[in-house]
Amino acid sequence: MILPNQLSTRDDISRRTYLQEYAPPDLWERVMAYWQANLHNFVPRPDSSQSSDYTKNAEWMSALKELAPQNYDSLLSQWKVQHKRRPNLWKAMRNLGLD
């Protein structure tokens, strides 16, 4: 985890100085806008899981719900149809408090 108020090394200070000098002032907003628009493309598909452990899928869905609720609702609707016979997926989703 990155804590901006607790820089621990000279490298951290160097990176921060570089960003202040060369990055656009709205970099954070641009990065967040990118993730809000595209995170749904990164959520791993349940049918690509190597086992019946869908914890990672549920964690990605949790992040999607936080950043892009409309994309979450859309993807969840698709999953409810395509993956309705994956009880471990829905159990993992419930464990994280997801619909």
PDB file of C-alpha atoms in Angstrom:
ATOM      1  CA  MET A   1       0.000   0.000   0.000  1.00  0.00           C
ATOM      2  CA  ILE A   2       1.284   3.482  -0.822  1.00  0.00           C
ATOM      3  CA  LEU A   3       0.894   6.069   1.912  1.00  0.00           C
ATOM      4  CA  PRO A   4       1.720   9.508   0.470  1.00  0.00           C
ATOM      5  CA  ASN A   5       2.487  11.003   3.876  1.00  0.00           C
ATOM      6  CA  GLN A   6       4.943   8.275   4.783  1.00  0.00           C
ATOM      7  CA  LEU A   7       7.635   8.339   2.127  1.00  0.00           C
ATOM      8  CA  SER A   8      10.261   5.859   3.181  1.00  0.00           C
ATOM      9  CA  THR A   9      13.073   6.078   0.653  1.00  0.00           C
ATOM     10  CA  ARG A  10      14.862   8.579  -1.513  1.00  0.00           C
ATOM     11  CA  ASP A  11      13.445   6.746  -4.536  1.00  0.00           C
ATOM     12  CA  ASP A  12       9.924   7.596  -3.381  1.00  0.00           C
ATOM     13  CA  ILE A  13      10.850  11.259  -3.094  1.00  0.00           C
ATOM     14  CA  SER A  14      12.548  11.135  -6.502  1.00  0.00           C
ATOM     15  CA  ARG A  15       9.495   9.609  -8.173  1.00  0.00           C
ATOM     16  CA  ARG A  16       7.195  12.118  -6.545  1.00  0.00           C
ATOM     17  CA  THR A  17       9.413  15.028  -7.673  1.00  0.00           C
ATOM     18  CA  TYR A  18       9.509  13.653 -11.218  1.00  0.00           C
ATOM     19  CA  LEU A  19       5.727  13.343 -11.313  1.00  0.00           C
ATOM     20  CA  GLN A  20       5.265  16.864  -9.999  1.00  0.00           C
ATOM     21  CA  GLU A  21       7.532  18.213 -12.729  1.00  0.00           C
ATOM     22  CA  TYR A  22       6.456  16.166 -15.737  1.00  0.00           C
ATOM     23  CA  ALA A  23       3.041  14.624 -15.163  1.00  0.00           C
ATOM     24  CA  PRO A  24      -0.081  16.577 -16.040  1.00  0.00           C
ATOM     25  CA  PRO A  25      -1.791  18.112 -13.013  1.00  0.00           C
ATOM     26  CA  ASP A  26      -4.875  15.973 -13.606  1.00  0.00           C
ATOM     27  CA  LEU A  27      -2.963  12.666 -13.743  1.00  0.00           C
ATOM     28  CA  TRP A  28      -4.904  11.119 -10.858  1.00  0.00           C
ATOM     29  CA  GLU A  29      -8.226  12.001 -12.466  1.00  0.00           C
ATOM     30  CA  ARG A  30      -7.067  10.555 -15.806  1.00  0.00           C
ATOM     31  CA  VAL A  31      -5.915   7.314 -14.211  1.00  0.00           C
ATOM     32  CA  MET A  32      -9.157   6.936 -12.271  1.00  0.00           C
ATOM     33  CA  ALA A  33     -11.224   7.724 -15.382  1.00  0.00           C
ATOM     34  CA  TYR A  34      -9.308   5.032 -17.267  1.00  0.00           C
ATOM     35  CA  TRP A  35      -9.984   2.427 -14.574  1.00  0.00           C
ATOM     36  CA  GLN A  36     -13.630   3.410 -14.289  1.00  0.00           C
ATOM     37  CA  ALA A  37     -14.069   2.995 -18.038  1.00  0.00           C
ATOM     38  CA  ASN A  38     -11.982  -0.160 -18.504  1.00  0.00           C
ATOM     39  CA  LEU A  39     -11.836  -2.184 -15.297  1.00  0.00           C
ATOM     40  CA  HIS A  40     -14.644  -4.469 -16.457  1.00  0.00           C
ATOM     41  CA  ASN A  41     -12.299  -5.706 -19.212  1.00  0.00           C
ATOM     42  CA  PHE A  42      -9.787  -6.885 -16.607  1.00  0.00           C
ATOM     43  CA  VAL A  43     -12.181  -8.851 -14.394  1.00  0.00           C
ATOM     44  CA  PRO A  44     -11.232 -12.527 -14.828  1.00  0.00           C
ATOM     45  CA  ARG A  45     -13.962 -14.649 -16.368  1.00  0.00           C
ATOM     46  CA  PRO A  46     -15.239 -17.449 -14.120  1.00  0.00           C
ATOM     47  CA  ASP A  47     -14.991 -19.966 -16.948  1.00  0.00           C
ATOM     48  CA  SER A  48     -11.240 -19.310 -17.102  1.00  0.00           C
ATOM     49  CA  SER A  49     -10.676 -20.378 -13.500  1.00  0.00           C
ATOM     50  CA  GLN A  50      -8.363 -23.331 -12.988  1.00  0.00           C
ATOM     51  CA  SER A  51     -10.344 -24.575  -9.998  1.00  0.00           C
ATOM     52  CA  SER A  52     -13.638 -23.943  -8.244  1.00  0.00           C
ATOM     53  CA  ASP A  53     -12.103 -21.161  -6.129  1.00  0.00           C
ATOM     54  CA  TYR A  54     -13.604 -17.919  -7.391  1.00  0.00           C
ATOM     55  CA  THR A  55     -12.210 -15.631  -4.693  1.00  0.00           C
ATOM     56  CA  LYS A  56     -10.145 -13.605  -7.166  1.00  0.00           C
ATOM     57  CA  ASN A  57     -13.116 -13.156  -9.468  1.00  0.00           C
ATOM     58  CA  ALA A  58     -15.190 -11.876  -6.556  1.00  0.00           C
ATOM     59  CA  GLU A  59     -12.402  -9.517  -5.431  1.00  0.00           C
ATOM     60  CA  TRP A  60     -12.195  -8.013  -8.924  1.00  0.00           C
ATOM     61  CA  MET A  61     -15.972  -7.642  -8.958  1.00  0.00           C
ATOM     62  CA  SER A  62     -15.791  -5.855  -5.615  1.00  0.00           C
ATOM     63  CA  ALA A  63     -13.323  -3.352  -7.064  1.00  0.00           C
ATOM     64  CA  LEU A  64     -15.531  -2.928 -10.126  1.00  0.00           C
ATOM     65  CA  LYS A  65     -18.558  -2.250  -7.952  1.00  0.00           C
ATOM     66  CA  GLU A  66     -16.620   0.444  -6.106  1.00  0.00           C
ATOM     67  CA  LEU A  67     -15.189   2.175  -9.184  1.00  0.00           C
ATOM     68  CA  ALA A  68     -17.859   1.633 -11.826  1.00  0.00           C
ATOM     69  CA  PRO A  69     -21.205   0.522 -10.365  1.00  0.00           C
ATOM     70  CA  GLN A  70     -23.004   0.567 -13.726  1.00  0.00           C
ATOM     71  CA  ASN A  71     -20.387  -1.696 -15.314  1.00  0.00           C
ATOM     72  CA  TYR A  72     -20.626  -3.944 -12.249  1.00  0.00           C
ATOM     73  CA  ASP A  73     -24.399  -4.245 -12.618  1.00  0.00           C
ATOM     74  CA  SER A  74     -24.061  -5.035 -16.313  1.00  0.00           C
ATOM     75  CA  LEU A  75     -21.373  -7.679 -15.822  1.00  0.00           C
ATOM     76  CA  LEU A  76     -23.227  -9.178 -12.864  1.00  0.00           C
ATOM     77  CA  SER A  77     -26.355  -9.517 -15.012  1.00  0.00           C
ATOM     78  CA  GLN A  78     -24.337 -11.375 -17.645  1.00  0.00           C
ATOM     79  CA  TRP A  79     -22.750 -13.640 -15.045  1.00  0.00           C
ATOM     80  CA  LYS A  80     -26.123 -14.504 -13.520  1.00  0.00           C
ATOM     81  CA  VAL A  81     -27.151 -15.976 -16.860  1.00  0.00           C
ATOM     82  CA  GLN A  82     -23.846 -17.424 -18.072  1.00  0.00           C
ATOM     83  CA  HIS A  83     -22.565 -18.782 -14.750  1.00  0.00           C
ATOM     84  CA  LYS A  84     -25.729 -19.630 -12.829  1.00  0.00           C
ATOM     85  CA  ARG A  85     -24.479 -23.192 -12.247  1.00  0.00           C
ATOM     86  CA  ARG A  86     -21.307 -22.189 -10.442  1.00  0.00           C
ATOM     87  CA  PRO A  87     -22.342 -22.264  -6.780  1.00  0.00           C
ATOM     88  CA  ASN A  88     -18.803 -21.562  -5.567  1.00  0.00           C
ATOM     89  CA  LEU A  89     -18.740 -18.350  -7.595  1.00  0.00           C
ATOM     90  CA  TRP A  90     -21.900 -17.104  -5.923  1.00  0.00           C
ATOM     91  CA  LYS A  91     -20.627 -18.208  -2.529  1.00  0.00           C
ATOM     92  CA  ALA A  92     -17.415 -16.183  -3.070  1.00  0.00           C
ATOM     93  CA  MET A  93     -19.516 -13.203  -4.152  1.00  0.00           C
ATOM     94  CA  ARG A  94     -21.734 -13.469  -1.046  1.00  0.00           C
ATOM     95  CA  ASN A  95     -18.647 -13.740   1.186  1.00  0.00           C
ATOM     96  CA  LEU A  96     -17.658 -10.259  -0.020  1.00  0.00           C
ATOM     97  CA  GLY A  97     -21.167  -8.889   0.368  1.00  0.00           C
ATOM     98  CA  LEU A  98     -21.833  -8.726  -3.356  1.00  0.00           C
ATOM     99  CA  ASP A  99     -25.234  -9.337  -4.972  1.00  0.00           C
TER     100      ASP A  99
END
